[in-house]
Coordinates of C-alpha atoms in Angstrom, one line a residue:
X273 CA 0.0 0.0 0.0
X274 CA 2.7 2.6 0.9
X275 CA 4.0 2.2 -2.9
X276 CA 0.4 3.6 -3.9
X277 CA 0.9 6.2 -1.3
X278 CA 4.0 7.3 -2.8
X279 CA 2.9 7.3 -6.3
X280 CA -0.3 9.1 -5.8
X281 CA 2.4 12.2 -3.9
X282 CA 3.7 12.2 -7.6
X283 CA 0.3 13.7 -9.1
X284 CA -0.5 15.4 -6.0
X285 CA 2.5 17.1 -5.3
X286 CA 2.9 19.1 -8.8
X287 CA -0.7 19.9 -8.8
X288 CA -0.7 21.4 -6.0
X289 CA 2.3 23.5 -6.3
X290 CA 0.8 25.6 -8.8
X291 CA -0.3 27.9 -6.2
X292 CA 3.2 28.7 -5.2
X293 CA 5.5 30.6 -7.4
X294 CA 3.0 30.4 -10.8
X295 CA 2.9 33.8 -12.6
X296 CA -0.9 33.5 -11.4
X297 CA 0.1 32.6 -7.9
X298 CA 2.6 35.7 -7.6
X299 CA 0.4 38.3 -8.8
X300 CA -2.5 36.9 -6.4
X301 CA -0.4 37.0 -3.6
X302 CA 1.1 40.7 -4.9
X303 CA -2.5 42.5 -5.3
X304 CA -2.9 41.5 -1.5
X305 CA 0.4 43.7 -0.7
X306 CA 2.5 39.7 -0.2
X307 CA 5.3 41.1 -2.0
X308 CA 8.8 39.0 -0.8
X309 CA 8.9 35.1 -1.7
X310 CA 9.4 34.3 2.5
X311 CA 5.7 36.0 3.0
X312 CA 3.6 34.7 0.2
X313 CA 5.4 31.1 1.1
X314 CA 4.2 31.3 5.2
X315 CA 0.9 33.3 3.6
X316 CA 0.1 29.9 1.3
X317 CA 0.9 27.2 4.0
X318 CA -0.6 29.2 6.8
X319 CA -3.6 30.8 6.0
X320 CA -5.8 28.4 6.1
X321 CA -4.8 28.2 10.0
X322 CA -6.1 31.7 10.7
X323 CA -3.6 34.2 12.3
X324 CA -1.2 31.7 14.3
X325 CA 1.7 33.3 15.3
X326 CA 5.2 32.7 14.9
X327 CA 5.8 29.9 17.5
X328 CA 3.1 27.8 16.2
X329 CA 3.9 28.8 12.8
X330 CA 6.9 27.3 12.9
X331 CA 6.0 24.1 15.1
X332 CA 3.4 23.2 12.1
X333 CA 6.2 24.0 9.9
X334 CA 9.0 22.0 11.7
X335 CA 11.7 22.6 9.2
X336 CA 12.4 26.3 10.0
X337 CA 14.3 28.3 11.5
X338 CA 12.1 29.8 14.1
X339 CA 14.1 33.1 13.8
X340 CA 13.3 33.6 10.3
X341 CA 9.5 32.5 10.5
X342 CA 9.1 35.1 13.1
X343 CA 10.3 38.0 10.2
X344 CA 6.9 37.0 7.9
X345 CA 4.6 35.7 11.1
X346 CA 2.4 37.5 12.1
X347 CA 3.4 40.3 10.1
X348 CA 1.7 38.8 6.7
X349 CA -1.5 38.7 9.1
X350 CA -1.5 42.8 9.1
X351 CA -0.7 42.9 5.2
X352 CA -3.4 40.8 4.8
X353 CA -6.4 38.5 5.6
X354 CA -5.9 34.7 6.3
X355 CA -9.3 34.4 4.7
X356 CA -8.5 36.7 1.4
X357 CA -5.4 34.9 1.0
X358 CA -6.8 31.4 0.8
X359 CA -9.2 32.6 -2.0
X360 CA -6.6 33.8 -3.7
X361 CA -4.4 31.4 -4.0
X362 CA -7.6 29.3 -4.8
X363 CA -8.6 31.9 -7.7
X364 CA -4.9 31.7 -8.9
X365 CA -4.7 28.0 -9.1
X366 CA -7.4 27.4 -10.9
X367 CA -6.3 30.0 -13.3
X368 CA -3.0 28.7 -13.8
X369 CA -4.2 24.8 -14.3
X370 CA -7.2 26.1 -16.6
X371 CA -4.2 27.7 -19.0
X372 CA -2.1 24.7 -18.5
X373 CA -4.4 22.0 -19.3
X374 CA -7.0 23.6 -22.0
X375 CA -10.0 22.2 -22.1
X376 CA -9.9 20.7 -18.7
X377 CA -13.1 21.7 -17.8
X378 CA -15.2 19.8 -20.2
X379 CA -12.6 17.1 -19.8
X380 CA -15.0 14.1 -19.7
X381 CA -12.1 12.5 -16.6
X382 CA -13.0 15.7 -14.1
X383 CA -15.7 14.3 -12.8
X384 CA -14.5 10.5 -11.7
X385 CA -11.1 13.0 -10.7
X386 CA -12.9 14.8 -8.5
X387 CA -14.9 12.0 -6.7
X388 CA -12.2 9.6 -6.3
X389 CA -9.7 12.4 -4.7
X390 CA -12.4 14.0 -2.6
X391 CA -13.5 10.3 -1.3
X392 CA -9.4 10.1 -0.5
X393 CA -9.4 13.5 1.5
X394 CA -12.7 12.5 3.0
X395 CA -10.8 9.1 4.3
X396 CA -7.6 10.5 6.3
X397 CA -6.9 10.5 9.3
X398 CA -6.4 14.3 10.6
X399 CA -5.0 13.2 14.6
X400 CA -1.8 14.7 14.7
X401 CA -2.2 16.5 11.2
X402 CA -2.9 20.5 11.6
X403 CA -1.7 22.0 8.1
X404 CA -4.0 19.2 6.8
X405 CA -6.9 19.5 8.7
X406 CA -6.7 23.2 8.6
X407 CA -6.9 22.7 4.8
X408 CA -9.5 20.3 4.8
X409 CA -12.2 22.4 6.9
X410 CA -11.7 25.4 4.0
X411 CA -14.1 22.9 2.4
X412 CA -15.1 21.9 -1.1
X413 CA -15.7 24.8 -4.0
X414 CA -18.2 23.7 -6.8
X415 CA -15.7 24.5 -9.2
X416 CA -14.5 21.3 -10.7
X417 CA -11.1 22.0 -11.3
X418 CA -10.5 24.1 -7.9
X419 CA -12.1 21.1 -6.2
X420 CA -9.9 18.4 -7.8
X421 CA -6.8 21.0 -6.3
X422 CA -8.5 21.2 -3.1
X423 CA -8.5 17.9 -2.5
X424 CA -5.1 17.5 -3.6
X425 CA -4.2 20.6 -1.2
X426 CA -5.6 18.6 1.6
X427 CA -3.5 15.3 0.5
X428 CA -0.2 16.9 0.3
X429 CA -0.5 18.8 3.6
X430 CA -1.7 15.9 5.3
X431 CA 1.2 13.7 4.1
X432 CA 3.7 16.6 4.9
X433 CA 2.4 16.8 8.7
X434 CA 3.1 12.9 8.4
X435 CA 6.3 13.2 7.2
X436 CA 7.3 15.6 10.2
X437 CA 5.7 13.3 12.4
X438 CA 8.0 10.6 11.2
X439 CA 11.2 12.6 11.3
X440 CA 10.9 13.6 14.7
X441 CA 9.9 10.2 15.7
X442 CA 13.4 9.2 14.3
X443 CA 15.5 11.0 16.3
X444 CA 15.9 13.8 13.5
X445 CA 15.5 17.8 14.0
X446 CA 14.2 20.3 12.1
X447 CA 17.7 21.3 11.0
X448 CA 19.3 17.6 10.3
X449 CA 16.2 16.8 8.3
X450 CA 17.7 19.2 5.4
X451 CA 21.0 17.4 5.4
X452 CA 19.9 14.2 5.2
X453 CA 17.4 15.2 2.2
X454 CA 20.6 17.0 0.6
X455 CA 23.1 14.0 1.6
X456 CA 21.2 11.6 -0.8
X457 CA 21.3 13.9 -3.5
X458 CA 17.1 14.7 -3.3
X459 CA 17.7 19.0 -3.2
X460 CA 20.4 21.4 -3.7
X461 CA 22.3 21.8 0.5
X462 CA 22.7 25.9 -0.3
X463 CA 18.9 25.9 -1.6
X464 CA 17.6 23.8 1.6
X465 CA 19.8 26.3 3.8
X466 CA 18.7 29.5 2.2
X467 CA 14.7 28.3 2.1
X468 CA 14.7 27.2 5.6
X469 CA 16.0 30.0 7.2
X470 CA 19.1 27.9 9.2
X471 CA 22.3 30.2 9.8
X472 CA 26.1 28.7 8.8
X473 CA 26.2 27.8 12.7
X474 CA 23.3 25.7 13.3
X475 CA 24.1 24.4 9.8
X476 CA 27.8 23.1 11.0
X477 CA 26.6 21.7 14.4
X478 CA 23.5 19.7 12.7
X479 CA 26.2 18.1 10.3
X480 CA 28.4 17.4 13.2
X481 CA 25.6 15.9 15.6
X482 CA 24.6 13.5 12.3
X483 CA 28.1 12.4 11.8
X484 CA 28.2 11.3 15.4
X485 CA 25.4 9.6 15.5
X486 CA 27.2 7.6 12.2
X487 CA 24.6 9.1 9.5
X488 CA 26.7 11.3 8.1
X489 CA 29.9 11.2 6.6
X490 CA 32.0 14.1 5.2
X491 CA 34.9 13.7 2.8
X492 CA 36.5 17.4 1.8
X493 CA 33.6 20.1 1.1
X494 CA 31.2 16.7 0.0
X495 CA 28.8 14.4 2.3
X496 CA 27.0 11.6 1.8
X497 CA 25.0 9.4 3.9
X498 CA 26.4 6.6 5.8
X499 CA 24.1 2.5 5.3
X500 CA 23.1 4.1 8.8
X501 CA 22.1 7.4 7.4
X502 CA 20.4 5.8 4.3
X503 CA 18.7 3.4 6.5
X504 CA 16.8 5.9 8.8
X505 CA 15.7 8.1 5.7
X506 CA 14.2 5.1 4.2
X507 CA 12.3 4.6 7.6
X508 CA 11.1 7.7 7.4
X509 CA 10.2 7.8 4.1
X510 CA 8.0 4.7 4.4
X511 CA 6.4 5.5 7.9
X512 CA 5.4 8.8 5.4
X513 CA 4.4 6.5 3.0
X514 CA 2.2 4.4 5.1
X515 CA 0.2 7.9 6.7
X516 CA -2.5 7.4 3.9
X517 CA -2.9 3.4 3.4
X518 CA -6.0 4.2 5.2
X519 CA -8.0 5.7 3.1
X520 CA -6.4 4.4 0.0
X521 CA -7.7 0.5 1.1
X522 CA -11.1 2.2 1.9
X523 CA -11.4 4.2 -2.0
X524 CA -9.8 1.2 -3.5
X525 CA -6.4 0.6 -4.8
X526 CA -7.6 0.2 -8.2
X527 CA -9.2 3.5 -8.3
X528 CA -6.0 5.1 -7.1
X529 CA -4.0 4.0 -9.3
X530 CA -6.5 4.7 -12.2
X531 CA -6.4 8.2 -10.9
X532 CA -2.7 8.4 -11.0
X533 CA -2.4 7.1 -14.5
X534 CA -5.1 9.7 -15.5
X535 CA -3.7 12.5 -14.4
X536 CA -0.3 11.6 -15.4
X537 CA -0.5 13.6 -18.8
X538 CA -2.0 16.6 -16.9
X539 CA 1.3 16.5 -14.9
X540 CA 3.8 16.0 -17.4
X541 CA 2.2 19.3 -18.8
X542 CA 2.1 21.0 -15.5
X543 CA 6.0 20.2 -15.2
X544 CA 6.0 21.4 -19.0
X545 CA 5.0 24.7 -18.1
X546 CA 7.9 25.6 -15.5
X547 CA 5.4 26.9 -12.9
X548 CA 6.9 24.9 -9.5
X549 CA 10.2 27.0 -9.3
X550 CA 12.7 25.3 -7.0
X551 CA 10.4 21.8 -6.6
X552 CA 11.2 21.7 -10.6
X553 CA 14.2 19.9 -9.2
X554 CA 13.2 17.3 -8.1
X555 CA 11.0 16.3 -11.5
X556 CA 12.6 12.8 -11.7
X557 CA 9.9 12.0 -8.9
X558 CA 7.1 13.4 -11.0
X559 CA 8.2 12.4 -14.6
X560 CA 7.8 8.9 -16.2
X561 CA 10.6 8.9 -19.1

């Protein structure tokens, strides 16, 4: 089941994204006076929380510096409405998949696309899941389209709350969690540093507490992961797997995967298009060459 799980994430995850750094998303998030990258990212993930504040912000968020969450949170809450936010992004999602995928509309797949994935979001477990939830009670537009990404939104929230959930069960902080996604070669280290907010000195002393604990090893200005290293992110990566089984056993593996291989054309355009910025990286996950 957890191989479903993790190749549903490969539709979900570039689907979703679009409400990110599209040209849509960006001018959304600009008429609302979101201007920097840092406060329309927190604005996206955190809006459909109301106006948290920074502590919570960046519990939710796990991988972030706390320091630098607290520079966007709560400030973006002055600038503008949680509730004006999450329609925009909503508006500007659907307007970026409606000129990536012409015709989608009166696609005669939207509707069984839109009941299977709502029946999924519908089927999770939310204990222990508040990006997730949060996203789940914005509830369901009759929009076809902005449904189908709703649902979506709620599936890739509630799988990143799981995947924090696993990390920390594993012994692994919000600042090691970076270099053991950068160690096996999945992102960029100077991208993962700059987006998360860590300085060079947490940075250092997270690489030295993983090589101590023998999951890291360094060799000159590289690192890789040690079979102990490699071992614990697969762990990780299939107790994340395993957060939907759920709800996949209860819509029906079949229909998953009939999803996924429906919508895999819709995503090879959406990676097409170059709408995802940085996550564009990490297209192997996403593509089937």
């Amino acid at each position: 089941m957890s191989n479903v799980s993790r190749e549903l994430w490969r539709v979900v995850e570039p689907y979703h994204q679009v409400a990110y750094r599209s040209p849509e998303a960006t001018a959304a998030y600009e008429s609302l006076g979101l201007t920097t990258p840092p406060h329309q990212y927190f604005a996206n993930r955190l809006a459909a929380m109301g106006p948290i504040g920074a502590t919570t912000a960046a519990a939710v968020l796990f991988g972030f510096n706390p320091t630098y969450v607290a520079a966007s949170v709560p400030a973006i809450w002055h600038i503008a409405d949680p509730r004006d936010i999450c329609t925009a992004r909503q508006e500007a999602a659907g307007a970026c998949l409606r000129r990536i995928l012409p015709g989608v509309d009166s696609s005669p797949l939207i509707a069984e696309l839109v009941r299977t994935a709502r029946e999924l979001a519908e089927g999770l477990d939310f204990a222990g899941s508040p990006i997730g939830a949060a996203a789940f009670d914005q509830g369901y537009p009759d929009d076809p389209v902005l449904a189908l990404w709703h649902s979506f939104t709620v599936l890739r929230e509630h799988r990143g709350d799981a995947h924090w959930r696993a990390t920390a069960a594993h012994g692994v902080d919000p600042v090691e969690c970076h270099l053991l996604h950068a160690a096996d070669g999945a992102m960029p280290e100077d991208l993962l540093k700059r987006v998360s907010g860590w300085d060079d000195t947490a940075w250092e002393l997270a690489k030295t507490r993983l090589e101590r604990r023998n999951l890291l090893a360094r060799m000159g200005g590289s690192m890789s992961l040690t079979p102990e290293g490699q071992g614990t992110k697969r762990a990780i990566e299939a107790a994340t797997d395993s957060h939907a089984d759920g709800a996949i056993h209860s819509v029906g593996v079949n229909r998953v995967i009939d999803l996924r291989e429906t919508l895999r054309p819709w995503i090879t355009l959406i990676m097409d298009a170059d709408v995802i910025g940085a996550w564009k990286m990490r297209e192997a996950l996403w593509r089937d060459e």
